[in-house]
mmCIF file of C-alpha atoms and ligand atoms in Angstrom:
data_model
loop_
_atom_site.group_PDB
_atom_site.id
_atom_site.type_symbol
_atom_site.label_atom_id
_atom_site.label_comp_id
_atom_site.label_asym_id
_atom_site.label_seq_id
_atom_site.Cartn_x
_atom_site.Cartn_y
_atom_site.Cartn_z
ATOM 1 C CA MET A 1 2.207 -47.453 -51.354
ATOM 2 C CA GLY A 2 4.836 -45.396 -50.834
ATOM 3 C CA VAL A 3 4.098 -42.067 -48.587
ATOM 4 C CA THR A 4 5.487 -38.733 -49.596
ATOM 5 C CA LEU A 5 5.732 -36.085 -47.050
ATOM 6 C CA ASP A 6 4.979 -32.631 -48.370
ATOM 7 C CA LEU A 7 6.806 -30.104 -46.095
ATOM 8 C CA SER A 8 6.127 -27.340 -48.344
ATOM 9 C CA ARG A 9 3.235 -26.073 -46.106
ATOM 10 C CA ALA A 10 5.440 -26.168 -43.008
ATOM 11 C CA THR A 11 8.354 -24.275 -44.649
ATOM 12 C CA ALA A 12 5.681 -21.621 -46.121
ATOM 13 C CA ARG A 13 4.119 -21.017 -42.593
ATOM 14 C CA PRO A 14 6.490 -21.575 -39.952
ATOM 15 C CA HIS A 15 4.700 -22.307 -36.685
ATOM 16 C CA VAL A 16 6.049 -20.126 -33.838
ATOM 17 C CA ALA A 17 5.975 -22.222 -30.833
ATOM 18 C CA VAL A 18 4.597 -20.089 -27.973
ATOM 19 C CA LYS A 19 5.460 -21.473 -24.535
ATOM 20 C CA PRO A 20 2.496 -21.628 -22.247
ATOM 21 C CA ASN A 21 2.344 -18.764 -19.621
ATOM 22 C CA LEU A 22 1.809 -19.938 -16.194
ATOM 23 C CA CYS A 23 0.827 -16.338 -14.542
ATOM 24 C CA GLY A 24 -2.891 -16.542 -15.102
ATOM 25 C CA LEU A 25 -3.494 -20.361 -14.416
ATOM 26 C CA THR A 26 -5.607 -21.331 -11.095
ATOM 27 C CA ARG A 27 -3.798 -23.434 -8.705
ATOM 28 C CA THR A 28 -5.180 -26.630 -10.165
ATOM 29 C CA GLU A 29 -4.214 -25.588 -13.471
ATOM 30 C CA LEU A 30 -1.104 -24.884 -12.488
ATOM 31 C CA ALA A 31 -0.110 -28.179 -10.854
ATOM 32 C CA ALA A 32 -1.709 -30.027 -13.952
ATOM 33 C CA ALA A 33 0.586 -27.656 -16.402
ATOM 34 C CA LEU A 34 3.739 -28.968 -14.414
ATOM 35 C CA VAL A 35 2.834 -32.629 -14.702
ATOM 36 C CA GLU A 36 1.861 -32.484 -18.333
ATOM 37 C CA ALA A 37 5.006 -31.064 -19.328
ATOM 38 C CA ASP A 38 6.754 -33.630 -17.461
ATOM 39 C CA VAL A 39 8.639 -30.955 -15.485
ATOM 40 C CA VAL A 40 7.531 -32.093 -12.062
ATOM 41 C CA PRO A 41 6.149 -35.823 -11.152
ATOM 42 C CA ALA A 42 2.743 -36.228 -10.086
ATOM 43 C CA ALA A 43 3.413 -36.805 -6.634
ATOM 44 C CA LYS A 44 5.336 -33.548 -6.245
ATOM 45 C CA ALA A 45 3.150 -31.367 -8.429
ATOM 46 C CA LYS A 46 0.867 -29.723 -5.529
ATOM 47 C CA MET A 47 4.103 -28.967 -3.483
ATOM 48 C CA ARG A 48 6.134 -27.411 -6.346
ATOM 49 C CA ALA A 49 2.691 -25.792 -7.713
ATOM 50 C CA GLY A 50 2.573 -23.965 -4.056
ATOM 51 C CA GLN A 51 6.144 -22.818 -4.405
ATOM 52 C CA LEU A 52 5.515 -21.377 -7.852
ATOM 53 C CA TRP A 53 2.256 -19.874 -6.771
ATOM 54 C CA ARG A 54 4.169 -17.637 -4.026
ATOM 55 C CA TRP A 55 6.828 -16.473 -6.461
ATOM 56 C CA ILE A 56 4.357 -15.570 -9.128
ATOM 57 C CA HIS A 57 1.567 -14.150 -7.126
ATOM 58 C CA HIS A 58 3.213 -12.914 -3.964
ATOM 59 C CA TYR A 59 6.385 -11.667 -5.250
ATOM 60 C CA GLY A 60 5.370 -11.124 -8.750
ATOM 61 C CA VAL A 61 8.710 -12.601 -10.215
ATOM 62 C CA THR A 62 8.621 -12.851 -14.164
ATOM 63 C CA ASP A 63 12.030 -14.911 -14.200
ATOM 64 C CA PHE A 64 12.163 -18.674 -13.145
ATOM 65 C CA ALA A 65 16.008 -17.814 -12.258
ATOM 66 C CA LEU A 66 15.094 -15.926 -9.000
ATOM 67 C CA MET A 67 12.956 -18.749 -7.448
ATOM 68 C CA THR A 68 15.755 -19.645 -5.033
ATOM 69 C CA ASP A 69 14.012 -22.358 -3.104
ATOM 70 C CA ILE A 70 13.560 -24.575 -6.389
ATOM 71 C CA ALA A 71 16.757 -26.362 -7.460
ATOM 72 C CA LYS A 72 18.686 -25.042 -10.549
ATOM 73 C CA GLU A 73 17.906 -27.792 -12.933
ATOM 74 C CA THR A 74 14.249 -27.561 -12.048
ATOM 75 C CA ARG A 75 14.326 -23.819 -12.672
ATOM 76 C CA ALA A 76 15.950 -24.544 -16.074
ATOM 77 C CA ALA A 77 13.390 -27.097 -16.969
ATOM 78 C CA LEU A 78 10.623 -24.581 -16.028
ATOM 79 C CA ALA A 79 12.088 -21.937 -18.147
ATOM 80 C CA GLU A 80 12.372 -24.453 -21.155
ATOM 81 C CA ALA A 81 8.874 -25.346 -21.078
ATOM 82 C CA PHE A 82 6.930 -22.211 -19.951
ATOM 83 C CA THR A 83 7.097 -18.551 -19.605
ATOM 84 C CA LEU A 84 6.121 -15.906 -17.053
ATOM 85 C CA ALA A 85 6.230 -13.034 -19.369
ATOM 86 C CA ARG A 86 3.816 -10.057 -19.034
ATOM 87 C CA PRO A 87 1.874 -8.721 -21.823
ATOM 88 C CA GLU A 88 2.858 -6.075 -24.085
ATOM 89 C CA ILE A 89 1.979 -2.475 -22.643
ATOM 90 C CA VAL A 90 0.921 -0.442 -26.090
ATOM 91 C CA GLU A 91 0.393 2.701 -23.917
ATOM 92 C CA ARG A 92 0.576 4.036 -20.464
ATOM 93 C CA GLN A 93 -1.255 7.551 -19.563
ATOM 94 C CA VAL A 94 -0.954 9.045 -15.952
ATOM 95 C CA SER A 95 -3.732 11.804 -15.433
ATOM 96 C CA LYS A 96 -2.721 14.967 -13.629
ATOM 97 C CA ASP A 97 -5.240 13.714 -10.714
ATOM 98 C CA GLY A 98 -3.312 10.421 -10.322
ATOM 99 C CA ALA A 99 -5.371 8.091 -12.352
ATOM 100 C CA ARG A 100 -3.372 5.845 -14.765
ATOM 101 C CA LYS A 101 -4.597 3.997 -17.603
ATOM 102 C CA TRP A 102 -2.887 1.178 -19.653
ATOM 103 C CA LEU A 103 -3.548 -0.418 -22.942
ATOM 104 C CA ILE A 104 -2.360 -3.935 -22.901
ATOM 105 C CA ARG A 105 -1.752 -6.104 -25.863
ATOM 106 C CA THR A 106 -2.159 -9.823 -24.861
ATOM 107 C CA ALA A 107 -2.428 -11.138 -28.604
ATOM 108 C CA PRO A 108 -2.979 -9.884 -32.203
ATOM 109 C CA GLY A 109 -5.860 -7.548 -32.295
ATOM 110 C CA ILE A 110 -6.745 -8.005 -28.429
ATOM 111 C CA GLU A 111 -6.201 -4.641 -26.729
ATOM 112 C CA ILE A 112 -7.431 -4.166 -23.244
ATOM 113 C CA GLU A 113 -7.762 -0.767 -21.380
ATOM 114 C CA THR A 114 -7.274 -0.841 -17.444
ATOM 115 C CA VAL A 115 -7.511 2.099 -15.357
ATOM 116 C CA TYR A 116 -5.945 2.697 -11.746
ATOM 117 C CA ILE A 117 -8.291 5.106 -9.674
ATOM 118 C CA PRO A 118 -6.538 6.409 -6.397
ATOM 119 C CA ASP A 119 -8.574 7.241 -3.390
ATOM 120 C CA VAL A 120 -11.465 4.968 -4.042
ATOM 121 C CA GLY A 121 -12.254 1.934 -1.840
ATOM 122 C CA ARG A 122 -9.639 1.824 0.927
ATOM 123 C CA ALA A 123 -6.625 3.314 -1.094
ATOM 124 C CA GLY A 124 -7.307 2.889 -4.847
ATOM 125 C CA ALA A 125 -9.121 0.858 -6.932
ATOM 126 C CA LEU A 126 -8.259 -1.016 -10.521
ATOM 127 C CA CYS A 127 -10.972 -1.004 -13.052
ATOM 128 C CA VAL A 128 -10.675 -3.892 -15.084
ATOM 129 C CA SER A 129 -12.096 -5.166 -18.502
ATOM 130 C CA SER A 130 -13.747 -8.479 -18.709
ATOM 131 C CA GLN A 131 -14.432 -8.466 -22.264
ATOM 132 C CA VAL A 132 -13.124 -6.534 -25.535
ATOM 133 C CA GLY A 133 -15.869 -4.438 -26.562
ATOM 134 C CA CYS A 134 -19.458 -5.290 -25.523
ATOM 135 C CA THR A 135 -22.410 -7.132 -26.970
ATOM 136 C CA LEU A 136 -24.880 -4.642 -25.194
ATOM 137 C CA ASN A 137 -25.256 -1.285 -26.525
ATOM 138 C CA CYS A 138 -26.136 1.115 -23.519
ATOM 139 C CA THR A 139 -26.867 4.334 -25.601
ATOM 140 C CA PHE A 140 -24.586 6.665 -23.024
ATOM 141 C CA CYS A 141 -21.470 4.112 -22.908
ATOM 142 C CA HIS A 142 -18.507 4.308 -25.269
ATOM 143 C CA THR A 143 -17.814 0.796 -24.976
ATOM 144 C CA GLY A 144 -21.201 0.016 -26.203
ATOM 145 C CA THR A 145 -20.386 1.636 -29.591
ATOM 146 C CA GLN A 146 -17.619 -1.019 -30.071
ATOM 147 C CA ALA A 147 -18.605 -4.629 -31.305
ATOM 148 C CA LEU A 148 -17.564 -7.404 -29.010
ATOM 149 C CA VAL A 149 -14.237 -8.596 -30.091
ATOM 150 C CA ARG A 150 -14.227 -11.513 -27.658
ATOM 151 C CA ASN A 151 -14.457 -12.440 -24.135
ATOM 152 C CA LEU A 152 -11.058 -12.204 -21.989
ATOM 153 C CA THR A 153 -9.553 -15.300 -20.423
ATOM 154 C CA ALA A 154 -8.878 -15.339 -16.838
ATOM 155 C CA ALA A 155 -5.257 -15.099 -17.551
ATOM 156 C CA GLU A 156 -6.091 -11.891 -19.440
ATOM 157 C CA ILE A 157 -7.976 -10.453 -16.500
ATOM 158 C CA VAL A 158 -5.297 -11.230 -13.939
ATOM 159 C CA ALA A 159 -2.697 -9.842 -16.258
ATOM 160 C CA GLN A 160 -4.300 -6.327 -15.830
ATOM 161 C CA VAL A 161 -3.849 -6.543 -12.243
ATOM 162 C CA GLN A 162 -0.202 -7.885 -12.512
ATOM 163 C CA VAL A 163 0.561 -4.942 -14.983
ATOM 164 C CA ALA A 164 -0.809 -2.447 -12.615
ATOM 165 C CA ARG A 165 1.088 -3.845 -9.503
ATOM 166 C CA ASP A 166 4.322 -3.717 -11.561
ATOM 167 C CA ASP A 167 3.759 -0.178 -12.384
ATOM 168 C CA LEU A 168 2.698 0.628 -8.848
ATOM 169 C CA ALA A 169 5.689 -1.157 -7.430
ATOM 170 C CA GLU A 170 3.235 -3.403 -5.214
ATOM 171 C CA TRP A 171 5.377 -6.604 -5.120
ATOM 172 C CA PRO A 172 5.851 -8.565 -2.938
ATOM 173 C CA SER A 173 2.171 -8.279 -1.852
ATOM 174 C CA PRO A 174 2.178 -5.854 1.087
ATOM 175 C CA LYS A 175 -0.318 -6.178 3.872
ATOM 176 C CA ALA A 176 -0.242 -2.552 4.832
ATOM 177 C CA ASP A 177 0.147 0.736 2.688
ATOM 178 C CA ARG A 178 -0.988 -0.804 -0.523
ATOM 179 C CA ARG A 179 -1.918 1.688 -3.136
ATOM 180 C CA LEU A 180 -4.408 -0.987 -5.128
ATOM 181 C CA THR A 181 -6.533 -2.336 -2.413
ATOM 182 C CA ASN A 182 -9.922 -2.943 -4.682
ATOM 183 C CA ILE A 183 -10.808 -4.281 -7.940
ATOM 184 C CA VAL A 184 -13.976 -3.027 -9.668
ATOM 185 C CA PHE A 185 -15.138 -4.872 -12.927
ATOM 186 C CA MET A 186 -16.219 -1.592 -14.382
ATOM 187 C CA GLY A 187 -14.199 -1.541 -17.499
ATOM 188 C CA MET A 188 -14.923 -3.029 -20.641
ATOM 189 C CA GLY A 189 -17.473 -5.480 -21.560
ATOM 190 C CA GLU A 190 -20.258 -7.219 -19.451
ATOM 191 C CA PRO A 191 -18.720 -9.452 -16.940
ATOM 192 C CA LEU A 192 -21.832 -11.836 -16.292
ATOM 193 C CA TYR A 193 -21.644 -12.865 -20.106
ATOM 194 C CA ASN A 194 -18.158 -13.967 -19.180
ATOM 195 C CA LEU A 195 -18.653 -15.427 -15.759
ATOM 196 C CA ASP A 196 -16.593 -18.562 -15.767
ATOM 197 C CA GLN A 197 -13.414 -16.693 -16.651
ATOM 198 C CA VAL A 198 -14.393 -13.655 -14.362
ATOM 199 C CA ALA A 199 -14.541 -16.224 -11.149
ATOM 200 C CA ALA A 200 -11.285 -18.015 -12.082
ATOM 201 C CA ALA A 201 -9.678 -14.628 -12.139
ATOM 202 C CA ILE A 202 -11.312 -13.610 -8.774
ATOM 203 C CA ASP A 203 -9.948 -16.997 -7.298
ATOM 204 C CA ILE A 204 -6.474 -15.995 -8.437
ATOM 205 C CA ILE A 205 -6.660 -12.305 -7.348
ATOM 206 C CA ALA A 206 -8.121 -13.199 -3.978
ATOM 207 C CA ASP A 207 -5.700 -16.055 -2.982
ATOM 208 C CA ASN A 208 -4.384 -15.237 0.278
ATOM 209 C CA GLU A 209 -0.922 -16.549 -0.562
ATOM 210 C CA GLY A 210 -0.779 -14.242 -3.588
ATOM 211 C CA ILE A 211 -2.277 -10.986 -4.435
ATOM 212 C CA ALA A 212 -4.560 -11.554 -1.556
ATOM 213 C CA ILE A 213 -7.338 -8.739 -2.497
ATOM 214 C CA SER A 214 -10.211 -9.841 -0.163
ATOM 215 C CA ARG A 215 -13.533 -10.865 -2.027
ATOM 216 C CA ARG A 216 -15.060 -8.033 -0.129
ATOM 217 C CA ARG A 217 -13.092 -5.600 -1.971
ATOM 218 C CA ILE A 218 -13.886 -6.890 -5.509
ATOM 219 C CA THR A 219 -16.947 -5.534 -6.938
ATOM 220 C CA VAL A 220 -18.528 -6.949 -10.113
ATOM 221 C CA SER A 221 -20.874 -4.481 -11.906
ATOM 222 C CA THR A 222 -23.548 -5.768 -14.296
ATOM 223 C CA SER A 223 -26.222 -4.014 -16.639
ATOM 224 C CA GLY A 224 -28.721 -6.677 -15.194
ATOM 225 C CA VAL A 225 -27.970 -10.215 -16.593
ATOM 226 C CA VAL A 226 -30.387 -11.515 -13.975
ATOM 227 C CA PRO A 227 -30.142 -15.394 -14.727
ATOM 228 C CA GLU A 228 -26.517 -15.139 -13.913
ATOM 229 C CA LEU A 229 -26.625 -13.133 -10.422
ATOM 230 C CA GLN A 230 -27.250 -16.453 -8.247
ATOM 231 C CA ALA A 231 -24.263 -17.968 -9.913
ATOM 232 C CA LEU A 232 -22.123 -14.856 -9.574
ATOM 233 C CA GLY A 233 -22.680 -14.720 -5.676
ATOM 234 C CA GLU A 234 -22.115 -18.362 -5.268
ATOM 235 C CA LYS A 235 -18.888 -18.661 -7.493
ATOM 236 C CA THR A 236 -17.468 -15.624 -6.470
ATOM 237 C CA GLN A 237 -18.616 -14.244 -2.965
ATOM 238 C CA ALA A 238 -17.834 -10.690 -4.859
ATOM 239 C CA MET A 239 -19.727 -7.540 -4.191
ATOM 240 C CA LEU A 240 -22.256 -6.716 -6.489
ATOM 241 C CA ALA A 241 -22.989 -3.407 -8.344
ATOM 242 C CA ILE A 242 -26.055 -2.898 -10.640
ATOM 243 C CA SER A 243 -26.150 -0.322 -13.292
ATOM 244 C CA LEU A 244 -29.539 0.932 -12.734
ATOM 245 C CA HIS A 245 -29.557 4.482 -14.311
ATOM 246 C CA ALA A 246 -33.419 4.623 -14.454
ATOM 247 C CA THR A 247 -36.572 3.985 -12.284
ATOM 248 C CA ASN A 248 -38.987 2.836 -14.725
ATOM 249 C CA ASP A 249 -38.977 0.230 -17.751
ATOM 250 C CA ALA A 250 -39.718 2.891 -20.519
ATOM 251 C CA LEU A 251 -36.856 4.962 -19.659
ATOM 252 C CA ARG A 252 -34.361 1.928 -18.602
ATOM 253 C CA GLU A 253 -35.084 0.166 -22.027
ATOM 254 C CA THR A 254 -33.599 3.278 -24.020
ATOM 255 C CA LEU A 255 -30.621 3.547 -21.796
ATOM 256 C CA VAL A 256 -29.978 -0.105 -21.064
ATOM 257 C CA PRO A 257 -31.669 -2.339 -23.919
ATOM 258 C CA LEU A 258 -31.057 -5.518 -21.903
ATOM 259 C CA ASN A 259 -33.857 -4.247 -19.752
ATOM 260 C CA ARG A 260 -36.315 -5.427 -22.754
ATOM 261 C CA LYS A 261 -35.020 -8.798 -21.824
ATOM 262 C CA TYR A 262 -34.905 -8.457 -17.929
ATOM 263 C CA PRO A 263 -37.228 -5.640 -16.779
ATOM 264 C CA LEU A 264 -36.859 -3.941 -13.574
ATOM 265 C CA ALA A 265 -39.366 -6.303 -11.603
ATOM 266 C CA GLN A 266 -37.337 -9.359 -12.563
ATOM 267 C CA LEU A 267 -34.065 -7.351 -11.887
ATOM 268 C CA MET A 268 -34.917 -6.124 -8.244
ATOM 269 C CA ALA A 269 -36.191 -9.699 -7.416
ATOM 270 C CA GLY A 270 -32.843 -11.324 -8.589
ATOM 271 C CA ILE A 271 -30.978 -8.815 -6.700
ATOM 272 C CA ARG A 272 -32.971 -9.184 -3.203
ATOM 273 C CA ALA A 273 -31.986 -13.040 -3.804
ATOM 274 C CA TYR A 274 -28.196 -12.392 -4.162
ATOM 275 C CA PRO A 275 -26.145 -14.649 -1.841
ATOM 276 C CA GLY A 276 -25.007 -12.962 1.312
ATOM 277 C CA LEU A 277 -26.738 -9.634 0.957
ATOM 278 C CA SER A 278 -26.707 -7.911 4.252
ATOM 279 C CA ASN A 279 -26.086 -4.478 5.771
ATOM 280 C CA ALA A 280 -22.610 -5.509 5.777
ATOM 281 C CA LYS A 281 -22.578 -6.639 2.410
ATOM 282 C CA ARG A 282 -24.688 -4.157 0.492
ATOM 283 C CA VAL A 283 -25.574 -3.835 -3.425
ATOM 284 C CA THR A 284 -24.167 -0.841 -4.947
ATOM 285 C CA PHE A 285 -26.623 0.855 -7.340
ATOM 286 C CA GLU A 286 -24.878 3.019 -10.140
ATOM 287 C CA TYR A 287 -27.090 6.055 -11.624
ATOM 288 C CA VAL A 288 -25.427 8.071 -14.432
ATOM 289 C CA MET A 289 -26.476 11.622 -14.249
ATOM 290 C CA LEU A 290 -27.755 12.486 -17.652
ATOM 291 C CA LYS A 291 -29.188 16.119 -18.142
ATOM 292 C CA GLY A 292 -32.983 16.421 -18.503
ATOM 293 C CA VAL A 293 -33.004 12.573 -18.899
ATOM 294 C CA ASN A 294 -33.051 10.908 -15.427
ATOM 295 C CA ASP A 295 -32.162 13.482 -13.189
ATOM 296 C CA SER A 296 -35.430 15.147 -11.959
ATOM 297 C CA PRO A 297 -36.247 15.176 -8.174
ATOM 298 C CA ALA A 298 -39.419 12.893 -8.850
ATOM 299 C CA GLU A 299 -36.974 10.241 -9.960
ATOM 300 C CA ALA A 300 -34.692 10.540 -6.964
ATOM 301 C CA LYS A 301 -37.895 9.940 -4.886
ATOM 302 C CA ALA A 302 -38.911 7.161 -7.175
ATOM 303 C CA LEU A 303 -35.173 5.784 -6.550
ATOM 304 C CA VAL A 304 -35.626 5.747 -2.751
ATOM 305 C CA GLN A 305 -38.853 3.985 -3.180
ATOM 306 C CA LEU A 306 -37.342 1.233 -5.738
ATOM 307 C CA LEU A 307 -34.707 0.265 -3.242
ATOM 308 C CA LYS A 308 -36.833 0.042 -0.258
ATOM 309 C CA GLY A 309 -35.866 -2.948 1.802
ATOM 310 C CA ILE A 310 -32.842 -3.619 -0.104
ATOM 311 C CA PRO A 311 -29.343 -3.221 1.707
ATOM 312 C CA ALA A 312 -27.993 -0.797 -0.722
ATOM 313 C CA LYS A 313 -25.505 2.061 -1.502
ATOM 314 C CA ILE A 314 -25.864 4.469 -4.356
ATOM 315 C CA ASN A 315 -23.180 5.701 -6.754
ATOM 316 C CA LEU A 316 -24.296 8.862 -8.805
ATOM 317 C CA ILE A 317 -22.026 8.766 -11.789
ATOM 318 C CA PRO A 318 -21.589 12.136 -13.505
ATOM 319 C CA PHE A 319 -21.808 11.341 -17.064
ATOM 320 C CA ASN A 320 -18.647 11.380 -18.729
ATOM 321 C CA PRO A 321 -18.988 12.762 -22.423
ATOM 322 C CA TRP A 322 -17.238 11.120 -25.173
ATOM 323 C CA PRO A 323 -16.826 12.280 -29.077
ATOM 324 C CA GLY A 324 -20.017 11.643 -30.689
ATOM 325 C CA THR A 325 -22.374 11.346 -27.698
ATOM 326 C CA PRO A 326 -25.655 12.812 -27.613
ATOM 327 C CA TYR A 327 -25.947 13.107 -23.925
ATOM 328 C CA GLU A 328 -24.818 15.719 -21.591
ATOM 329 C CA CYS A 329 -23.808 15.501 -18.034
ATOM 330 C CA SER A 330 -26.332 17.055 -15.314
ATOM 331 C CA SER A 331 -25.526 20.248 -13.677
ATOM 332 C CA TRP A 332 -23.734 20.160 -10.503
ATOM 333 C CA SER A 333 -26.627 21.777 -8.764
ATOM 334 C CA THR A 334 -28.983 19.153 -10.255
ATOM 335 C CA ILE A 335 -26.648 16.357 -9.057
ATOM 336 C CA GLU A 336 -26.619 17.900 -5.608
ATOM 337 C CA ALA A 337 -30.497 18.312 -5.308
ATOM 338 C CA PHE A 338 -30.785 14.691 -6.440
ATOM 339 C CA ALA A 339 -28.316 13.627 -3.988
ATOM 340 C CA ALA A 340 -29.893 15.477 -1.195
ATOM 341 C CA ILE A 341 -33.379 13.672 -1.688
ATOM 342 C CA LEU A 342 -31.173 10.359 -1.460
ATOM 343 C CA ASN A 343 -29.474 11.628 1.548
ATOM 344 C CA ARG A 344 -33.230 12.374 3.112
ATOM 345 C CA GLY A 345 -34.131 8.802 2.009
ATOM 346 C CA GLY A 346 -31.195 7.444 4.009
ATOM 347 C CA TYR A 347 -28.406 7.248 1.505
ATOM 348 C CA ALA A 348 -25.232 9.122 2.465
ATOM 349 C CA SER A 349 -22.808 11.085 0.163
ATOM 350 C CA PRO A 350 -23.228 9.174 -3.072
ATOM 351 C CA ILE A 351 -21.467 11.136 -5.649
ATOM 352 C CA ARG A 352 -18.599 9.617 -7.488
ATOM 353 C CA THR A 353 -15.853 12.265 -8.492
ATOM 354 C CA PRO A 354 -14.837 11.835 -11.878
ATOM 355 C CA ARG A 355 -11.224 10.745 -12.270
ATOM 356 C CA GLY A 356 -8.774 10.591 -15.262
ATOM 357 C CA ARG A 357 -11.301 12.516 -17.287
ATOM 358 C CA ASP A 358 -8.337 13.975 -19.015
ATOM 359 C CA ILE A 359 -6.919 10.589 -20.359
ATOM 360 C CA LEU A 360 -10.482 9.348 -21.316
ATOM 361 C CA ALA A 361 -10.151 6.974 -18.421
ATOM 362 C CA ALA A 362 -13.186 7.507 -16.478
ATOM 363 C CA CYS A 363 -16.150 5.296 -16.273
ATOM 364 C CA GLY A 364 -17.802 4.129 -19.517
ATOM 365 C CA GLN A 365 -15.213 6.031 -21.674
ATOM 366 C CA LEU A 366 -13.170 3.117 -22.593
ATOM 367 C CA LYS A 367 -13.160 1.867 -26.070
ATOM 368 C CA SER A 368 -10.141 0.159 -27.518
ATOM 369 C CA GLU A 369 -9.254 0.234 -31.103
ATOM 370 C CA SER A 370 -9.362 -3.158 -31.264
ATOM 371 C CA GLU A 371 -11.710 -4.301 -34.208
ATOM 372 C CA LYS A 372 -13.344 -7.865 -34.447
ATOM 373 C CA VAL A 373 -11.029 -9.684 -36.569
ATOM 374 C CA ARG A 374 -13.080 -11.184 -39.516
ATOM 375 C CA ALA A 375 -13.090 -15.124 -39.654
ATOM 376 C CA SER A 376 -10.749 -15.053 -42.588
ATOM 377 C CA ALA A 377 -7.977 -12.816 -41.018
ATOM 378 C CA ARG A 378 -8.362 -15.034 -37.715
ATOM 379 C CA ARG A 379 -7.679 -17.948 -39.602
ATOM 380 C CA LYS A 380 -4.414 -16.491 -41.235
ATOM 381 C CA VAL A 381 -3.195 -15.581 -37.627
ATOM 382 C CA ALA A 382 -4.012 -19.009 -36.596
ATOM 383 C CA GLU A 383 -2.251 -20.605 -39.350
ATOM 384 C CA GLY A 384 0.536 -18.479 -38.776
HETATM 385 N N1 LIG B 1 -21.110 -3.653 -18.252
HETATM 386 C C1 LIG B 1 -20.997 -3.491 -16.868
HETATM 387 C C2 LIG B 1 -19.492 -3.022 -16.426
HETATM 388 C C3 LIG B 1 -18.961 -1.992 -17.071
HETATM 389 S S1 LIG B 1 -19.514 -0.284 -17.256
HETATM 390 C C4 LIG B 1 -22.162 -2.602 -16.513
HETATM 391 O O1 LIG B 1 -22.689 -1.941 -17.548
HETATM 392 O O2 LIG B 1 -22.334 -2.415 -15.400
HETATM 393 C C5 LIG B 1 -19.046 0.298 -15.586
HETATM 394 C C6 LIG B 1 -20.250 1.276 -15.251
HETATM 395 O O3 LIG B 1 -19.847 2.675 -15.812
HETATM 396 C C7 LIG B 1 -21.468 1.159 -15.502
HETATM 397 O O4 LIG B 1 -22.531 1.525 -14.437
HETATM 398 C C8 LIG B 1 -22.018 2.019 -16.867
HETATM 399 O O5 LIG B 1 -23.167 2.256 -16.652
HETATM 400 C C9 LIG B 1 -21.255 3.217 -16.407
HETATM 401 N N2 LIG B 1 -21.119 4.128 -17.648
HETATM 402 C C10 LIG B 1 -20.868 3.552 -18.912
HETATM 403 N N3 LIG B 1 -20.789 4.658 -19.619
HETATM 404 C C11 LIG B 1 -20.778 5.842 -18.987
HETATM 405 C C12 LIG B 1 -20.446 7.273 -19.132
HETATM 406 N N4 LIG B 1 -20.068 7.754 -20.375
HETATM 407 N N5 LIG B 1 -20.210 8.257 -18.164
HETATM 408 C C13 LIG B 1 -20.323 7.598 -16.765
HETATM 409 N N6 LIG B 1 -20.617 6.269 -16.150
HETATM 410 C C14 LIG B 1 -21.012 5.290 -17.558
HETATM 411 FE FE1 LIG B 2 -21.573 -2.861 -22.089
HETATM 412 FE FE2 LIG B 2 -21.913 -1.964 -19.633
HETATM 413 FE FE3 LIG B 2 -21.197 -0.304 -21.619
HETATM 414 FE FE4 LIG B 2 -23.774 -1.310 -21.120
HETATM 415 S S1 LIG B 2 -22.451 0.037 -19.782
HETATM 416 S S2 LIG B 2 -22.470 -1.054 -23.198
HETATM 417 S S3 LIG B 2 -23.236 -3.345 -20.359
HETATM 418 S S4 LIG B 2 -20.051 -1.961 -20.865
#
């Protein structure tokens, strides 16, 4: 029987081959990719991957031609098989207080917001997103009004750091005078619903021969996904932040609906068991100040009681309003009175100054225009 090849489909939908990007791979994935593409023999893969790693993550190069300790032919072969390109920056905004926000598009319909906040941590912190949108619907959070589009890959998380470092001129990795010294997973999404990719991204960001941001300067914030806390500590050794916002279950359920699944008693027990917890490695409790909702002196006292015996820091976050929110921020005097009670309870200067409010870059304000791509549209994209 004769076989006829039908090429009409291929012609109608030309498949654009996208070269694999090496910038967001772990060391192991990088070595494997080199071998798989037949660019490097297996025996040399680890050595070559080590060289590339330095160029990509210490020097931040995006062009194989600059890798001067690699033979010209190998560089050409690498460029033929792979890319080091950064994702597209759709928008860049700079606040009058020095905060910066980038809207990064990594794929059709996938737009990620990332914010740089000066004077946080040792010099400045980058607030990265772990998902586009969020499945949880905390009632005071703008991201919570956006459906989950999808989890981000480790590469997409690392790309946020690379884009920020490009813009802040932080390559090659300086040991002193860095402007970006800390990473906080406090952008869009719930990091513990995407733990594997978050952990792989942290491995890349913390690697000493690359970006070299120490795990002690990387904080992962969760709304309280209790079953993943242990794994977070073991896989990442990152600092833990808990979005608490209330001291009793009834109120916390209305603010953070996940509390119905994991109520306070379970959450506090999970936190006490967090690996490596000590006075040198404290948990940060985030508490958003909502006028008339959770800001009374009695609640401040209840907070001190609740945290007894846990090595803790408290961050009072003035509520950042967004269009359409029913909440208001507590008055400054209420926040100060609340802080004074915490102070007497042994917690020092805990108010977080809002930054980047003018560019809607403050905590909980991130919401991209990305919409959940319907299955039919996704199929179209996949088919080219
Ligand atoms: N999903 C994770 C991390 C992202 S949210 C979490 O919930 O912890 C980062 C922090 O911003 C959380 O503490 C969150 O409760 C807080 N937040 C959300 N919306 C806010 C708003 N409008 N104003 C102030 N803080 C907000
Ligand atoms: Fe999601 Fe965190 Fe916003 Fe809650 S506060 S909706 S968990 S991003």
